[in-house]
Structures are given as structure tokens and as C-alpha cells.
XYZ file of C-alpha atoms in Angstrom:
445
model
C 22.820 18.487 79.866
C 24.773 21.418 81.344
C 27.017 21.671 78.301
C 26.222 23.987 75.419
C 26.438 22.317 72.020
C 26.584 23.377 68.392
C 26.442 21.657 65.012
C 25.991 22.311 61.326
C 22.298 21.824 60.492
C 22.735 22.015 56.725
C 24.687 19.725 54.428
C 28.480 20.109 54.615
C 30.363 21.624 51.718
C 30.099 24.736 49.576
C 26.624 26.301 49.616
C 24.829 29.646 49.549
C 23.910 29.429 53.234
C 25.123 27.298 56.125
C 23.002 27.064 59.281
C 24.696 26.397 62.615
C 22.483 25.420 65.546
C 23.303 26.054 69.202
C 21.578 24.751 72.324
C 22.267 24.884 76.052
C 22.620 27.255 78.988
C 25.563 29.141 77.472
C 23.927 30.127 74.175
C 23.004 33.652 75.274
C 26.497 34.395 76.545
C 28.032 32.971 73.367
C 25.855 35.184 71.154
C 26.743 38.296 73.113
C 30.429 37.389 72.849
C 30.283 36.639 69.114
C 28.332 39.768 68.179
C 29.577 42.222 70.805
C 26.002 43.360 71.292
C 23.052 42.520 73.495
C 20.811 39.575 72.606
C 18.533 40.177 69.616
C 14.745 40.125 69.888
C 13.574 36.570 70.445
C 12.423 34.629 67.390
C 13.294 37.394 64.947
C 16.151 37.277 62.463
C 18.755 39.962 63.160
C 21.737 40.848 60.990
C 24.896 40.747 63.130
C 28.636 40.828 62.525
C 30.346 37.827 64.118
C 33.826 38.183 65.605
C 36.264 35.864 67.327
C 37.854 36.601 70.702
C 40.649 38.585 69.015
C 38.107 40.879 67.364
C 38.614 39.479 63.856
C 35.420 39.588 61.750
C 34.288 36.062 60.800
C 31.101 36.753 58.848
C 28.015 38.929 58.612
C 25.177 36.563 59.478
C 21.515 36.345 60.401
C 21.132 35.421 64.073
C 17.929 33.923 65.508
C 17.704 33.726 69.306
C 15.099 31.359 70.838
C 15.079 31.264 74.634
C 13.908 28.107 76.390
C 11.611 26.431 77.086
C 9.972 27.441 73.809
C 12.760 26.139 71.577
C 13.046 22.796 69.763
C 15.219 21.356 72.528
C 13.464 23.125 75.413
C 16.717 24.943 76.211
C 18.081 28.324 75.199
C 18.869 27.935 71.506
C 20.003 29.910 68.478
C 20.700 29.611 64.783
C 23.489 31.323 62.865
C 22.734 31.685 59.149
C 26.187 32.051 57.663
C 27.537 32.440 54.146
C 28.111 28.856 53.081
C 31.836 28.770 52.484
C 33.658 25.885 54.136
C 36.302 28.198 55.621
C 33.682 30.480 57.178
C 31.950 27.554 58.861
C 35.264 26.280 60.223
C 36.158 29.739 61.583
C 32.801 30.038 63.362
C 33.157 26.514 64.749
C 36.559 27.425 66.138
C 35.182 30.612 67.694
C 32.397 28.653 69.370
C 34.857 26.050 70.656
C 37.059 28.841 72.039
C 34.067 30.033 74.062
C 33.587 26.613 75.679
C 30.896 25.144 73.447
C 31.341 21.643 72.028
C 30.290 19.880 68.846
C 27.036 17.948 69.265
C 26.848 14.167 69.075
C 24.555 12.534 66.461
C 20.935 13.089 67.486
C 21.833 15.166 70.543
C 19.494 18.057 69.733
C 16.510 15.716 69.379
C 17.569 13.710 72.424
C 17.524 16.913 74.467
C 14.068 17.679 73.058
C 12.940 14.246 74.251
C 14.531 14.562 77.677
C 12.999 18.014 78.141
C 9.516 16.761 77.250
C 9.238 18.518 73.897
C 8.852 15.214 72.036
C 8.106 11.650 73.045
C 10.317 8.832 71.773
C 8.058 7.873 68.868
C 7.996 11.490 67.703
C 11.771 11.690 68.045
C 12.098 8.638 65.785
C 9.833 10.413 63.296
C 12.320 13.288 63.107
C 15.002 10.855 61.922
C 12.542 9.272 59.482
C 11.726 12.689 57.998
C 15.418 13.397 57.422
C 15.915 9.957 55.832
C 12.690 9.998 53.766
C 13.328 9.301 50.079
C 9.714 8.909 48.933
C 6.418 10.701 49.442
C 4.998 7.747 51.354
C 7.937 7.725 53.770
C 7.632 11.480 54.302
C 3.878 11.308 54.914
C 4.258 8.495 57.409
C 7.002 10.374 59.254
C 4.948 13.585 59.356
C 1.976 11.695 60.776
C 4.133 10.056 63.427
C 5.739 13.386 64.359
C 2.245 14.831 64.715
C 1.412 12.171 67.290
C -0.646 9.718 65.210
C 1.205 6.751 66.708
C 1.721 8.162 70.211
C -1.938 9.075 70.723
C -3.052 5.518 69.987
C -0.476 3.929 72.289
C -1.311 6.317 75.111
C -5.038 5.589 74.660
C -4.348 1.858 74.973
C -2.211 2.500 78.015
C -4.993 4.564 79.627
C -7.447 1.706 79.062
C -4.978 -0.740 80.587
C -4.640 1.456 83.664
C -8.429 1.521 83.956
C -8.564 -2.277 83.831
C -5.655 -2.525 86.261
C -7.493 -0.282 88.741
C -10.428 -2.714 88.764
C -8.160 -5.695 89.337
C -6.155 -4.017 92.080
C -9.346 -2.944 93.816
C -10.442 -6.578 93.949
C -7.026 -7.594 95.326
C -6.432 -4.781 97.828
C -9.947 -4.231 99.170
C -11.639 -7.625 99.331
C -13.643 -6.704 102.443
C -14.875 -3.334 101.232
C -18.341 -2.762 99.801
C -17.298 -3.220 96.179
C -19.353 -4.909 93.445
C -18.867 -8.660 93.583
C -17.729 -8.796 89.956
C -15.363 -5.835 90.049
C -12.504 -7.951 88.639
C -14.791 -9.436 85.998
C -15.640 -5.958 84.777
C -12.069 -5.638 83.537
C -12.506 -8.554 81.118
C -14.346 -6.665 78.313
C -11.744 -3.910 78.432
C -8.844 -6.360 78.259
C -10.457 -8.472 75.547
C -11.050 -5.423 73.365
C -7.481 -4.268 73.816
C -6.107 -7.708 73.012
C -8.109 -7.752 69.769
C -6.985 -4.243 68.778
C -3.332 -4.987 69.482
C -3.577 -8.286 67.572
C -4.951 -6.360 64.577
C -2.161 -3.790 64.903
C 0.435 -6.577 64.896
C -1.103 -8.107 61.783
C -0.782 -4.726 60.080
C 2.593 -3.978 61.640
C 4.772 -4.889 58.670
C 3.083 -2.226 56.544
C 4.671 0.638 58.469
C 8.088 -0.998 58.444
C 7.828 -1.716 54.716
C 6.997 1.939 53.975
C 10.220 2.902 55.789
C 12.455 0.132 54.467
C 10.899 -0.659 51.103
C 8.509 -3.222 49.609
C 10.647 -6.248 48.692
C 10.198 -7.781 45.232
C 12.282 -10.792 44.185
C 12.804 -11.706 40.541
C 13.141 -15.483 40.488
C 13.412 -18.175 37.853
C 15.764 -20.334 35.837
C 19.056 -19.029 34.355
C 18.720 -16.890 31.196
C 14.993 -16.354 31.671
C 15.510 -12.589 31.541
C 15.553 -11.589 35.229
C 18.567 -9.282 34.930
C 17.208 -7.697 31.750
C 13.877 -7.101 33.466
C 15.596 -5.489 36.450
C 17.545 -3.179 34.140
C 14.425 -2.258 32.184
C 12.421 -1.424 35.328
C 15.344 0.445 36.928
C 16.038 2.435 33.767
C 19.754 1.665 33.936
C 22.237 -1.225 33.625
C 22.159 -2.337 37.244
C 22.866 -6.006 36.488
C 25.218 -7.689 34.009
C 23.377 -9.355 31.129
C 25.086 -12.072 29.045
C 24.040 -15.184 27.173
C 26.065 -17.321 29.575
C 23.839 -19.155 32.099
C 24.678 -18.444 35.721
C 26.058 -14.934 35.157
C 24.240 -13.599 38.209
C 25.936 -15.199 41.231
C 24.736 -12.944 44.064
C 21.597 -11.007 44.952
C 21.587 -7.581 43.274
C 19.300 -5.151 45.108
C 18.083 -2.006 43.349
C 15.866 0.627 45.006
C 12.954 1.963 42.946
C 10.118 4.396 43.619
C 6.647 3.385 42.439
C 3.846 5.899 43.006
C 5.662 7.424 45.964
C 6.514 4.102 47.635
C 10.036 2.763 48.054
C 10.579 -0.638 46.461
C 13.629 -2.857 46.836
C 13.831 -5.113 43.795
C 16.288 -7.998 43.715
C 17.746 -9.866 40.773
C 18.624 -13.332 42.040
C 20.792 -16.162 40.782
C 19.134 -18.560 38.355
C 17.614 -21.430 40.305
C 19.108 -24.722 39.136
C 21.306 -27.610 40.315
C 25.021 -26.919 39.971
C 28.423 -28.337 40.928
C 29.998 -24.869 41.088
C 30.370 -23.913 44.793
C 30.023 -20.189 43.985
C 26.826 -20.762 42.039
C 25.497 -23.048 44.784
C 25.999 -20.253 47.319
C 24.283 -17.810 44.952
C 21.270 -20.098 44.668
C 21.074 -20.442 48.457
C 21.090 -16.657 48.828
C 18.513 -16.313 46.079
C 16.165 -18.745 47.802
C 16.593 -16.986 51.160
C 15.857 -13.551 49.674
C 12.861 -14.884 47.772
C 11.360 -16.435 50.903
C 11.516 -13.125 52.756
C 10.166 -11.042 49.851
C 6.733 -9.430 49.900
C 6.231 -10.413 46.270
C 7.984 -12.920 44.007
C 7.938 -12.329 40.252
C 8.560 -15.592 38.410
C 10.258 -14.988 35.076
C 9.821 -17.822 32.547
C 11.549 -18.120 29.176
C 8.531 -18.672 26.946
C 10.620 -19.878 24.005
C 12.017 -23.101 25.536
C 10.746 -26.584 26.388
C 12.954 -27.404 29.389
C 10.504 -27.175 32.315
C 13.300 -25.519 34.315
C 10.899 -22.888 35.665
C 9.633 -25.565 38.094
C 13.059 -25.860 39.809
C 11.989 -23.806 42.824
C 8.247 -24.351 42.896
C 8.444 -24.740 46.669
C 9.125 -21.001 46.952
C 5.856 -20.009 45.298
C 3.390 -18.193 47.508
C -0.109 -16.734 47.260
C -0.211 -13.623 45.126
C 3.045 -14.285 43.280
C 3.216 -12.977 39.714
C 4.108 -15.101 36.698
C 5.804 -13.350 33.765
C 6.276 -15.096 30.398
C 9.253 -13.461 28.677
C 10.485 -13.615 25.044
C 7.048 -13.536 23.449
C 8.763 -12.081 20.362
C 10.219 -15.569 19.721
C 8.381 -18.708 18.590
C 6.610 -20.135 21.681
C 7.973 -23.194 23.427
C 6.267 -25.643 25.709
C 7.183 -23.827 28.912
C 4.967 -20.835 28.085
C 1.854 -22.977 27.682
C 2.690 -25.141 30.700
C 3.289 -22.163 32.982
C 0.101 -20.443 31.828
C -1.888 -23.642 32.302
C -0.594 -24.350 35.804
C -0.409 -20.768 37.059
C -3.538 -19.226 35.581
C -3.139 -15.480 35.042
C 0.236 -14.559 33.559
C 1.847 -11.408 32.197
C 3.404 -11.751 28.724
C 6.340 -9.499 27.847
C 9.269 -9.122 25.499
C 12.302 -7.425 26.965
C 13.753 -7.294 23.456
C 10.918 -5.202 21.995
C 9.479 -3.721 25.201
C 6.075 -5.313 24.648
C 4.101 -5.640 27.893
C 6.762 -4.016 30.102
C 4.705 -0.924 30.966
C 1.687 -3.092 31.730
C 3.903 -5.151 34.040
C 5.187 -1.988 35.738
C 1.596 -0.880 36.267
C 0.704 -4.277 37.749
C 3.677 -4.171 40.118
C 2.720 -0.644 41.181
C -0.810 -1.785 41.973
C 0.579 -4.632 44.100
C 2.811 -2.230 46.019
C -0.015 0.241 46.634
C -2.314 -2.545 47.805
C 0.376 -3.853 50.141
C 1.449 -0.566 51.692
C -1.542 1.753 51.633
C -4.230 1.545 54.287
C -7.113 3.452 55.792
C -5.443 3.964 59.161
C -1.994 5.072 60.269
C 0.234 2.006 60.813
C 0.742 1.369 64.518
C 4.225 -0.095 64.167
C 6.730 1.691 61.971
C 9.832 0.057 63.463
C 10.773 -3.386 64.743
C 10.995 -1.892 68.245
C 7.301 -0.972 68.118
C 6.272 -4.417 66.882
C 8.237 -6.111 69.672
C 6.540 -3.954 72.314
C 3.135 -4.686 70.801
C 3.859 -8.418 70.789
C 4.908 -8.328 74.429
C 1.803 -6.340 75.417
C -0.473 -8.784 73.614
C 1.243 -11.776 75.239
C 0.757 -10.230 78.686
C -2.903 -9.517 77.955
C -3.512 -13.124 76.878
C -1.953 -14.322 80.145
C -3.984 -11.793 82.142
C -7.251 -12.981 80.613
C -6.341 -16.600 81.398
C -5.522 -15.695 85.027
C -8.528 -13.446 85.608
C -10.720 -16.009 87.332
C -8.252 -18.265 89.189
C -5.589 -15.680 90.138
C -6.541 -12.010 90.025
C -3.152 -11.050 91.469
C -1.319 -12.607 88.509
C -3.755 -11.006 86.083
C -3.075 -7.591 87.603
C 0.689 -8.065 87.297
C 0.392 -9.078 83.642
C -1.751 -6.024 82.887
C 0.869 -3.867 84.593
C 3.608 -5.429 82.430
C 1.502 -4.899 79.289
C 1.197 -1.234 80.195
C 4.963 -0.959 80.644
C 5.547 -2.551 77.223
C 3.375 0.074 75.533
C 4.984 2.882 77.532
C 8.382 1.949 76.103
C 7.240 2.974 72.613
C 6.676 6.603 73.584
C 9.573 6.612 76.054
C 7.554 7.041 79.240
C 9.806 4.364 80.618
C 12.832 2.710 79.116
C 16.411 1.733 79.731
C 19.195 4.110 78.766
C 20.590 1.636 76.249
C 17.337 1.796 74.258
C 17.716 5.570 73.995
C 21.332 5.163 72.913
C 20.301 2.859 70.078
C 17.504 5.167 68.908
C 19.529 8.377 68.819
C 22.779 6.883 67.513
C 21.157 6.540 64.077
C 20.559 10.313 63.786
C 22.768 12.664 61.817
C 24.817 15.337 63.570
C 22.808 18.563 63.812
C 19.553 16.768 64.608
């Protein structure tokens, strides 16, 4: 990290203001060279004229100098608040390059903050989540994670594991000392409690990931039941093609929505029926796969027919699925009564007149809120966290099984559980894990 880097911290293109960030040991020298004056007062905006090495004026900008280690990255850092013309930004970039600075890689500022101890790895991930947040729920979760809500809990678990490990290692290393006879056994309550807490966190783990990625709702049913029309109505635009021809939808059409601040990914799927058309067969296979992985399936039934085709994919039905009877503006057919009789509670709508659609939207919103809201901060917001939790729990289960017959093995499993948790905050971890985490960042962060 001996190189000094720079990057545009605001969106590229024409704007009122463009902010360029600098970080590294050469920032102070670069500022003096650009402005031809001594460094400004730390952490105060100063109006300075920027010049290139030939003395040509580039811009009149606000300069903020932040010496390390009190900066975001922990290094000497600065911000240049330029007029937002594309040409001005390019001229300043060239002047910085001429002075030996280089353009930052994606996520390099935050990676330096992590490597200098300003953030742990979970907090660094939260920075990326804040930049990517599209909904209030995503932003709130990211802010909580950046504030340490996730890190504090993992470090508390790790501290308890170290306490239990100390008891086990004492029993192994000092068997002849005057220690309590059950010193190893005293670790059991600690380990059992941790195993229960981590198991609960794993059970709740998908909530945090779903807030980030979106609650998945699949619209499923027979051809021409009204799935595409329902998707368009809920999305407020023509996202899917609607025709009277059965089998129009051949692939899964995913549309992002926001319901009460939560991101929802709603999918219109191919009508589920037997077919000889290889394209339609593939569409049905994809529809079934998406429906299986969905958090909620909304079964759309044409209430005006007598075909029984809504039962084609009954094997996909799961607890909590929602049944919607469409076309209630038409004379009722046998399918409406049969579906209501077999399913129980149903939602009746007409996509032609709009009857019942707002009530359905409200019901879907309530399902999303119930699925994603919770009293406590989710303890796994990424797949990486869930995998570390699963490994830690597995090691704890093995440690508890080995506690009586083989204290040495129990101690090693507790040590490995501690290492698994430490990977979440970045206390330990291979370089390739860091590469994966920071490669998803935008340049300038």
C-alpha cells in the first residue's frame, strides 16, 4: 500500500460537482504541487486553484485535507470538489497521473480501510451494501451492519468460544495440576448455549440475504390463467407479453418491485401443462425450478373454466402459498369452486376490472413484511456468513460429542469453530476471500 491512489467518488458524467478522492503517502505532496501552496487546515474545506505541472489552471475547487490515521482509509487522504464537467475531471486525472498517482481499483479505498483496521470485513461489506441499496430495508440493514450490529455478535460468540477453549486446554495441558476435576465439563454449558444460538441464527439466516437480494414471489398456474396480466398490474407497466394464445410466456420473466420498503423479485412463469413443443417444455422446467426456490408461490386460477388444469403442478404447492381466483367478472366455472374447496382461503380478483387487485397487493405486502422483518438484526446477510455459521455449528456439535471421550479433539473442534467465526469479520482469512469481497465494489469506494 505504498502507492497513492485516486478515483472519482461521484457518478461519472456531467454534474454540478464532481468529487475526486485521494489516499496514500503521496497525497500531501500532490496537493502542494496542484495548488502551489502549503497544505490547508486539516478537515476544513479550502478554496484553491488547481494547476498542472505546466502552470495551466485546471479548476477552482474546494480541497479537504485529512491526514492519517484519522481518515476513512487510515492513510493521508484528500477530496477535491471540482466543477462537474467531464473535461475538467479528465484534466485533473491527468495532472494526478503526471504526479505519480494511479487510478484506484474497485473497492481499493475500503480495502485499505480494512487493512488499516478502520473497518472489519463485515463492516466493509456493509459499505458496498449501502451503495447498492435500492430500498429502505436494504439501507437500514446496511447501516446497522456498518455500525457493528453483526460484528459485535460474532465477536461475542468468539470470546465465549475462547473461554470454553481455555477450560478444555487447561484439562489437556495441566492434568497433574490442582485444577477442578470437572474443568473440561464446565465448558459444556457454554458450548451448548453457543450451539443453540448459532442454530437459531442459521434458521433466521435467509432473512438477511433476502433483504439484500429480494423476497422471491413466483406466479404459477395453467396457461392463460392471467399470470402475465397480474405481473403487469402489480408492476404498473407492461413487463410481460399478454395474448390470448396459450403458452405465450416461454421463459421466466423477473420484475423487481418495492413493497413497504422491501425489495421483491416477482416472476411470471410459463404455464404449467404437458406439451410436445421442446421450447415450451424447457420453459415449464424453468418455471418449476424457480417456483421451488421461491419464498412464496401465488397460484393463479382461471375461475371461469372447468378444465381442472390448475392441478397440473400440485406437487409444487407449499405451506403458506396463496391461491388467487382470477376472472371473477365472468360467469364462474367449476375450477373456481374446486380450488376454493380444496385450498380454503382464496383471493378473488378480476384483472379486467381491477376488482380485488389492491387487496391482493396488500396481502402480498403483509407476507413480505412477515417474512423479512424481525425483532433482531439478522446474523447472516450474505452466503459467506451463513457458510461460516454452518461450519462453526458443525464443529461445536463435534466438540460436544468428543467432550467426554476425547478432550483433545473437542478442543481442536472449538478452535476451528472460533476460526470459522473470525472469518466473517476478517480477523483471519485467505487473500482470495478478500479479493472476492472487494471485487464487487465500485471504483471510488
